[in-house]
Short mmCIF file of C-alpha atoms in Angstrom, two decimals:
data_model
loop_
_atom_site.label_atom_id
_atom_site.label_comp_id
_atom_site.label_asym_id
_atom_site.label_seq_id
_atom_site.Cartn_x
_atom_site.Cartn_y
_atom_site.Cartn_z
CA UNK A 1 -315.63 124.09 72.23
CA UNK A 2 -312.03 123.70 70.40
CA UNK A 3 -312.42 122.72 66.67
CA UNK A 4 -309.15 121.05 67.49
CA UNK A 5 -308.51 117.41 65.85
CA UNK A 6 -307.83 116.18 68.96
CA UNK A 7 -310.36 113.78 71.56
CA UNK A 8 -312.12 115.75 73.47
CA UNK A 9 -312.99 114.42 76.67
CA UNK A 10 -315.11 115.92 80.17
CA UNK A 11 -314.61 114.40 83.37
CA UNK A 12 -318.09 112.70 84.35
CA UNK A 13 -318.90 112.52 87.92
CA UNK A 14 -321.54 110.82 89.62
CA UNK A 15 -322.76 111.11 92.93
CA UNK A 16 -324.87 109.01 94.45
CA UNK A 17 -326.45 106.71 97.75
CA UNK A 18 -324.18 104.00 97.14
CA UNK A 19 -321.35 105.17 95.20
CA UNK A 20 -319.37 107.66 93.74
CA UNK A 21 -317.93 106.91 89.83
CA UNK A 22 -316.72 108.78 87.98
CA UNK A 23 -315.28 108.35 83.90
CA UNK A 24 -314.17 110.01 80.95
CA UNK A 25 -316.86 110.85 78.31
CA UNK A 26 -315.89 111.88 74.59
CA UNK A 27 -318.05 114.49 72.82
CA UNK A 28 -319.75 111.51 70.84
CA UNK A 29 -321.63 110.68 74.48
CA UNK A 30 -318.83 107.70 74.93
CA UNK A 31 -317.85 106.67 77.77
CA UNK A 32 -314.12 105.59 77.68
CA UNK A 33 -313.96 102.41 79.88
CA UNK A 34 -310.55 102.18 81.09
CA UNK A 35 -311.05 105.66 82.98
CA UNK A 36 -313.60 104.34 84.98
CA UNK A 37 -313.45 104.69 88.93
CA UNK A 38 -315.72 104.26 91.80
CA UNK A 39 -315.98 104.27 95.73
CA UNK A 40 -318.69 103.67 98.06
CA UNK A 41 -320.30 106.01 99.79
CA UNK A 42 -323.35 105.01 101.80
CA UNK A 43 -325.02 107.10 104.66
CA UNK A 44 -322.76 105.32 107.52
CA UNK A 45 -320.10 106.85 105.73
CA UNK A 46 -318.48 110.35 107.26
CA UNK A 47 -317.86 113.88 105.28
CA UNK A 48 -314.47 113.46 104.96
CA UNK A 49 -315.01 109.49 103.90
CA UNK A 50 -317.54 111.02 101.21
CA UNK A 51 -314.48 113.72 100.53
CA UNK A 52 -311.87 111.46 99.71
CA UNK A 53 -314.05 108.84 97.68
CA UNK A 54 -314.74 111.74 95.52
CA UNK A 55 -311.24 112.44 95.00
CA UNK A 56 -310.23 109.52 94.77
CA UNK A 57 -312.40 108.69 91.96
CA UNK A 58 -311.52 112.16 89.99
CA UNK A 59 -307.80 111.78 90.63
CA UNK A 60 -307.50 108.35 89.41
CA UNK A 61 -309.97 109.14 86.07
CA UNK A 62 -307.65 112.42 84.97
CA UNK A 63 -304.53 110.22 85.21
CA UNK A 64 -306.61 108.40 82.89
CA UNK A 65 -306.17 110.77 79.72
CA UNK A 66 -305.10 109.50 76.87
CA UNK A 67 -301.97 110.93 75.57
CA UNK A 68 -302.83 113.87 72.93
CA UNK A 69 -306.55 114.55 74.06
CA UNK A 70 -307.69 117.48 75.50
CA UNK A 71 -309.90 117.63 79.04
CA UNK A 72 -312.13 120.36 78.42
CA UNK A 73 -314.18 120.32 81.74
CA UNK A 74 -315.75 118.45 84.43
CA UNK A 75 -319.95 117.40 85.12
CA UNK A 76 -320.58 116.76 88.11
CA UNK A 77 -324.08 114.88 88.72
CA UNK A 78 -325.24 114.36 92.05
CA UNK A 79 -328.40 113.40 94.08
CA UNK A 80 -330.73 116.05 95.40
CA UNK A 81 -331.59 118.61 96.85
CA UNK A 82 -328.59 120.53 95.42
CA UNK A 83 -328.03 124.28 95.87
CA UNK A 84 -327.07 125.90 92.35
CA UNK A 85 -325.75 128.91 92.74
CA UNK A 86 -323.46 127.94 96.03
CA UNK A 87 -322.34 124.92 93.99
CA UNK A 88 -323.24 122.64 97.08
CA UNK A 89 -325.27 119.64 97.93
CA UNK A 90 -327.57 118.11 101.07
CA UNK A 91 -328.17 114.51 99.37
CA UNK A 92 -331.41 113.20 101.25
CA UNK A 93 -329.36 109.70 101.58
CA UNK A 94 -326.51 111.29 102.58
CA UNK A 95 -327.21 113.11 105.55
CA UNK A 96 -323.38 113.81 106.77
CA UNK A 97 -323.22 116.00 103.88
CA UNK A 98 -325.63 119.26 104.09
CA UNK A 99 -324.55 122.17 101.70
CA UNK A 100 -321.64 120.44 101.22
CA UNK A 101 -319.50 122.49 98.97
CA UNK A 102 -318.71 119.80 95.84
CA UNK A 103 -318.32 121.86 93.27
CA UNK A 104 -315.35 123.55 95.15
CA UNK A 105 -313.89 120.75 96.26
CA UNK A 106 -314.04 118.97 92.84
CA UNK A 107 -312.82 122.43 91.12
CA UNK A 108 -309.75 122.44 93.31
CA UNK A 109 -308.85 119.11 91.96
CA UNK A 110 -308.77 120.80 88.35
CA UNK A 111 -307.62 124.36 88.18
CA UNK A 112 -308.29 126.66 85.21
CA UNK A 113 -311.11 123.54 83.79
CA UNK A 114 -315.07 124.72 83.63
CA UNK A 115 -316.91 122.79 86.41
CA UNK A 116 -320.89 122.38 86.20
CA UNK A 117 -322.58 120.91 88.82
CA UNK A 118 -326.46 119.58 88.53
CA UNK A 119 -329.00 117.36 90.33
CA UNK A 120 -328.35 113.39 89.01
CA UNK A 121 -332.28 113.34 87.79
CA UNK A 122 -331.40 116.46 85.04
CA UNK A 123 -328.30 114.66 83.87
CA UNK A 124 -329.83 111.72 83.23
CA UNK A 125 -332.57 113.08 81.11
CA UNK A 126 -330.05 115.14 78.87
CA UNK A 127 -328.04 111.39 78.12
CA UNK A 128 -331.19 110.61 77.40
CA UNK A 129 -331.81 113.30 75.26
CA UNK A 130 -328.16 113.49 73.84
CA UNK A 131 -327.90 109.88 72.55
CA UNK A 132 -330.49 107.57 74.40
CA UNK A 133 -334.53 106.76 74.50
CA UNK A 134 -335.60 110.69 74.36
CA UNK A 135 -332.90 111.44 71.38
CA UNK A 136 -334.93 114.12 69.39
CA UNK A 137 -337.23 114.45 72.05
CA UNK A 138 -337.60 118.49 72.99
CA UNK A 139 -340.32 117.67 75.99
CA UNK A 140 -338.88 115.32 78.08
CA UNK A 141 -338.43 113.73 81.59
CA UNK A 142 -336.22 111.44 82.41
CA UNK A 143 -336.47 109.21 85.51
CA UNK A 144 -334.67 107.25 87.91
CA UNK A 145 -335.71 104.64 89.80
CA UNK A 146 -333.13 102.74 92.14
CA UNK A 147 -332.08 103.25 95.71
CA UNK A 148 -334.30 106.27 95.28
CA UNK A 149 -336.33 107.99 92.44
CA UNK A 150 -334.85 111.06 91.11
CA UNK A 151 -336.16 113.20 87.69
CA UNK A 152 -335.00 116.03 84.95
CA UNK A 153 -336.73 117.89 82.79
CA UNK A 154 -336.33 119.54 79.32
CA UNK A 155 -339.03 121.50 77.95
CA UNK A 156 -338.62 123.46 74.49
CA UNK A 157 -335.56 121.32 73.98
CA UNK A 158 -333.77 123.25 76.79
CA UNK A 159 -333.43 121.64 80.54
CA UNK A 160 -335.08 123.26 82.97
CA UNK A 161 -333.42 123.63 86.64
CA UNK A 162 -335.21 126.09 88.46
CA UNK A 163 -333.56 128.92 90.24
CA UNK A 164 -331.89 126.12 93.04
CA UNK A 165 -331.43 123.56 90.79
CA UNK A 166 -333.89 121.14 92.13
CA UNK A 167 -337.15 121.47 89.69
CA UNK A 168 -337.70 118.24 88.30
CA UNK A 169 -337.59 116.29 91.73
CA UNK A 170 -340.38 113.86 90.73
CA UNK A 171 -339.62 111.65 93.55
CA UNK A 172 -341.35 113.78 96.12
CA UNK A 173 -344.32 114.22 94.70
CA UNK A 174 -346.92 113.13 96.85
CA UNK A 175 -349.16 110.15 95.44
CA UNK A 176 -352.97 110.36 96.42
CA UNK A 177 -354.24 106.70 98.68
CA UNK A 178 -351.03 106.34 99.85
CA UNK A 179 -349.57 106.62 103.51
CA UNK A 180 -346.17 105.70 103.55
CA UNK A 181 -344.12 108.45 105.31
CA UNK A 182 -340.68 109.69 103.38
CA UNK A 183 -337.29 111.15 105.11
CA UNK A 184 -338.42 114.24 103.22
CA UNK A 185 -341.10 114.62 106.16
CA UNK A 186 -343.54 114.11 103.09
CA UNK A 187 -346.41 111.09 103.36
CA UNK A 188 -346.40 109.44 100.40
CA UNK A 189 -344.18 110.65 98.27
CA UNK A 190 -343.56 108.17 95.29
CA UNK A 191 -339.75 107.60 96.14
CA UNK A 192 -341.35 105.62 99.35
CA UNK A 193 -343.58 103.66 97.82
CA UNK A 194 -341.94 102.58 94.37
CA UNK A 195 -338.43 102.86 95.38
CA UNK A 196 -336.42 99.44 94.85
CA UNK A 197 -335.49 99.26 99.01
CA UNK A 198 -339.26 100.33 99.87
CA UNK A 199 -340.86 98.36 97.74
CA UNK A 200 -338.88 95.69 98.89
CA UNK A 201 -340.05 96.66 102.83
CA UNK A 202 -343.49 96.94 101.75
CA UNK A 203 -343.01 93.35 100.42
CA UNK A 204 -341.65 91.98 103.91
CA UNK A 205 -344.73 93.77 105.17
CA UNK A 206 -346.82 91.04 103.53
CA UNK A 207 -345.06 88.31 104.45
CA UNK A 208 -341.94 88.35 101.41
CA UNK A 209 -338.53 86.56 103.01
CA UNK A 210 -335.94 88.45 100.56
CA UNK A 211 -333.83 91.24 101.33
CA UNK A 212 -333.27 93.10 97.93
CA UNK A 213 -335.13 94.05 94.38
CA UNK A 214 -333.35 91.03 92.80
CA UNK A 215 -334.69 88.67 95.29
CA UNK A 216 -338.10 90.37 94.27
CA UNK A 217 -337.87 89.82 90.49
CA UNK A 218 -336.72 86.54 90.99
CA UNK A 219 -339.79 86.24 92.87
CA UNK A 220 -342.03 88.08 90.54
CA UNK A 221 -340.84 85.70 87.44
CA UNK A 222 -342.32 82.85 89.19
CA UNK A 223 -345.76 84.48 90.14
CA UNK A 224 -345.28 84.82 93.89
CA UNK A 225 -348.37 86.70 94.85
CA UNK A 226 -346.32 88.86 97.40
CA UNK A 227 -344.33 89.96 94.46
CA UNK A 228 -346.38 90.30 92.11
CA UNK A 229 -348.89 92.60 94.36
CA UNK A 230 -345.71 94.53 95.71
CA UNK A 231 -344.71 95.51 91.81
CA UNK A 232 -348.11 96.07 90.89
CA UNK A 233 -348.31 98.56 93.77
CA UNK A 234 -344.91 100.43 92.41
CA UNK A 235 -346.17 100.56 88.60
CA UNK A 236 -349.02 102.01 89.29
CA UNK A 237 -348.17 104.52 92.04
CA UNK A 238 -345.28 105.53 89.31
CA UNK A 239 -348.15 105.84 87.13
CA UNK A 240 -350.20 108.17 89.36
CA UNK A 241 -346.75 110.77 89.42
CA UNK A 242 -346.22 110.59 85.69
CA UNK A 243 -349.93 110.83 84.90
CA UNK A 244 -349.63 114.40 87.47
CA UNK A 245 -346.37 115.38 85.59
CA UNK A 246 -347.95 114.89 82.61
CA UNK A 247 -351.17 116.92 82.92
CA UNK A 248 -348.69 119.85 84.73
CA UNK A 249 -346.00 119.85 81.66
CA UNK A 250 -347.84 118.15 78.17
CA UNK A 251 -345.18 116.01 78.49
CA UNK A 252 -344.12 114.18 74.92
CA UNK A 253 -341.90 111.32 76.43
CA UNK A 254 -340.69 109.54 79.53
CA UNK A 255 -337.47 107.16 79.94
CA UNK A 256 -337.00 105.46 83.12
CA UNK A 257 -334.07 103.84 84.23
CA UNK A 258 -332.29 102.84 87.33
CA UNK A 259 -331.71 99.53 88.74
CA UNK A 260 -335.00 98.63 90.55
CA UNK A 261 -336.69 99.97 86.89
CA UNK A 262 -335.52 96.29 86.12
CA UNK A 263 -337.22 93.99 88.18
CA UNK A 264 -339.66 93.07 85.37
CA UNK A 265 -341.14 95.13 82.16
CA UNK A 266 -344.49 94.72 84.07
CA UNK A 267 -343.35 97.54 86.09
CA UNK A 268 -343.83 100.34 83.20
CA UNK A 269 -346.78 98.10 81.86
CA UNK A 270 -348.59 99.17 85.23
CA UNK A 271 -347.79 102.35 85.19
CA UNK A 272 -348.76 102.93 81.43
CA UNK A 273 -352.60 101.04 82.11
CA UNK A 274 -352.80 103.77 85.46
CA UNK A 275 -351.92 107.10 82.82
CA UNK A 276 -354.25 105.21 80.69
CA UNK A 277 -357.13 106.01 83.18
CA UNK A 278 -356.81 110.13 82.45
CA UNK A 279 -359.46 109.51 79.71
CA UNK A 280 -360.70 113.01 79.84
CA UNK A 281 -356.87 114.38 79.36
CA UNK A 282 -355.89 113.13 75.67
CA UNK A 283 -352.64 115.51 75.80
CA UNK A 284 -351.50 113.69 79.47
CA UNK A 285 -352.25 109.98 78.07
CA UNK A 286 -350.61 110.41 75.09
CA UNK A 287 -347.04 110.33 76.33
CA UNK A 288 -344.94 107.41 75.83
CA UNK A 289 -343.09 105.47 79.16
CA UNK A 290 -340.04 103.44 77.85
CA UNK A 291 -337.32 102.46 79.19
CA UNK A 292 -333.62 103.95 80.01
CA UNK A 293 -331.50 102.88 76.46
CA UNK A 294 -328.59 104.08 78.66
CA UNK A 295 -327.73 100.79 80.86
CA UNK A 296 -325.08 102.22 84.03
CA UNK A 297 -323.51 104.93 82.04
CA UNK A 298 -326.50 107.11 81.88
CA UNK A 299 -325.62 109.35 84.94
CA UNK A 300 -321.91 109.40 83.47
CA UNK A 301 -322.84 110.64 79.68
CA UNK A 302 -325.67 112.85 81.34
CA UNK A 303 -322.97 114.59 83.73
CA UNK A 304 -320.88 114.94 80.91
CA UNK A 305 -323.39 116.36 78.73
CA UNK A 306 -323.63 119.89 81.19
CA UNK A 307 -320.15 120.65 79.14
CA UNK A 308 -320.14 118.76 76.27
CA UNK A 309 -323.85 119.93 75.11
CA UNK A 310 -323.90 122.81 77.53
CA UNK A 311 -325.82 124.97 75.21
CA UNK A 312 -329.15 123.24 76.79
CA UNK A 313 -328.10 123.96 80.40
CA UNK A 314 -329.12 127.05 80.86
#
């Protein structure tokens, strides 16, 4: 990186189920507002809609440079699986898009800049890491759970991605007493049970009349028994994957964000009392489940980290 005096900025993208955004992010983990873009994505959407929301989004954010500072690369963050070394993607709730080369197509929007492209669950543990709940923290996974559940890993204070890019994918691990079936072709993977749209279904199941995770938690906060069993049911299957993550990697911390990681603080509280059960496994139990510090620009900093602290990504 330049010793220059001048701000130093990487272009963040993030790609995910919903939406594309994308943002300049200084090399203080700073996210500079008035750069900020996004367009919907969806999986109705087609390729080339997907294609021209992305560069849309990274178009609009360069023109955003500030007079005098220097763009020193672009992060590019997007859901899994990804494909590493061909720079592409197959996002599971994108299914238009199946090795879709990104990293090319973002690359082409800025010759002669570094571009680094890694699963959404890894950049969001190194914002953690870099300025958020896990600062300091050199054994770390970082979580997401929204639309789905995604995860990142850094062990020894390094991140670890796996020769694909896709270690880390805690949101298809497979949680023991549970049946429901995942797109993955897995049964019971945790991203369909304690994912904010399936736990929502699994609520209708039971008789809930709301369509979305803030209908739930408005629900929850006034002790509807449908809610409150539907929650209870997410915390503690998240519990059962952490507890397993745990055991595998002596975790030391784990920060969960996301927007369905809001529906009520009970959430973690459920999943803390199910690691709790491990009593034989003092190392497992011991590690601490708190929440994102990040709010939405989490997947932003954490794309921007893979330049700005690239010295961790491997």
């Amino acid at each position: 990186m330049s010793t220059s005096a001048a701000p130093q900025f990487v272009l963040a993208v993030d790609v995910g189920g919903t939406k594309v955004e994308s943002a300049l992010v200084d090399d203080h983990g700073r996210v500079l507002t008035s750069s900020r873009h996004r367009a919907a994505t969806g999986s109705s959407a087609s390729s080339e809609q997907l294609a021209v929301a992305v560069t849309n989004a990274v178009t609009q954010t360069r023109l955003s440079l500030p007079t005098g500072a220097a763009l020193v690369g672009v992060g590019i963050g997007c859901a899994g699986p990804i494909h590493l070394q061909q720079g592409a993607v197959s996002p599971l709730n994108l299914p238009v898009w199946r090795e879709y080369p990104l990293k090319d197509r973002v690359a082409a929007l800025v010759p002669d800049l570094p571009v680094r492209l890694r699963m959404d669950g890894l950049c969001i543990t190194l914002a953690e890491h870099w300025v958020g709940a896990g600062k300091g923290v050199d054994n770390l996974m970082g979580m997401i759970v929204s639309t789905g559940i995604g995860g990142g890993l850094i062990l020894g204070g390094v991140t670890v991605s796996g020769p694909t890019g896709n270690a880390g994918h805690i949101g298809h691990i497979e949680v023991g007493g549970f049946d429901d079936p995942c797109a993955c072709g897995g049964i019971g993977c945790i991203e369909a049970i304690a994912s904010g749209p399936k736990t929502v279904a699994w609520a209708q199941t039971q008789g809930f009349n709301g369509e979305s995770g803030e209908d739930l938690s408005a629900a929850y906060s006034t002790a509807d028994p449908i809610a409150i069993a539907a929650v209870t049911r997410s915390g503690r299957a998240l519990g059962h994957a952490i507890a397993s993550a745990a055991t595998l990697l002596d975790l030391d911390v784990v920060t969960i964000g996301g927007g369905f990681a809001n529906v009520t603080p009970d959430l973690l509280d459920f999943a803390r009392e199910t690691i709790a059960r491990r009593v034989q496994f003092a190392y497992a139990t011991r590690v601490r489940v708190v929440p994102s510090a990040l709010s939405g620009d989490g997947p932003l900093i954490g794309a921007a980290a893979l330049i700005h602290r690239a010295h961790l990504v491997p």
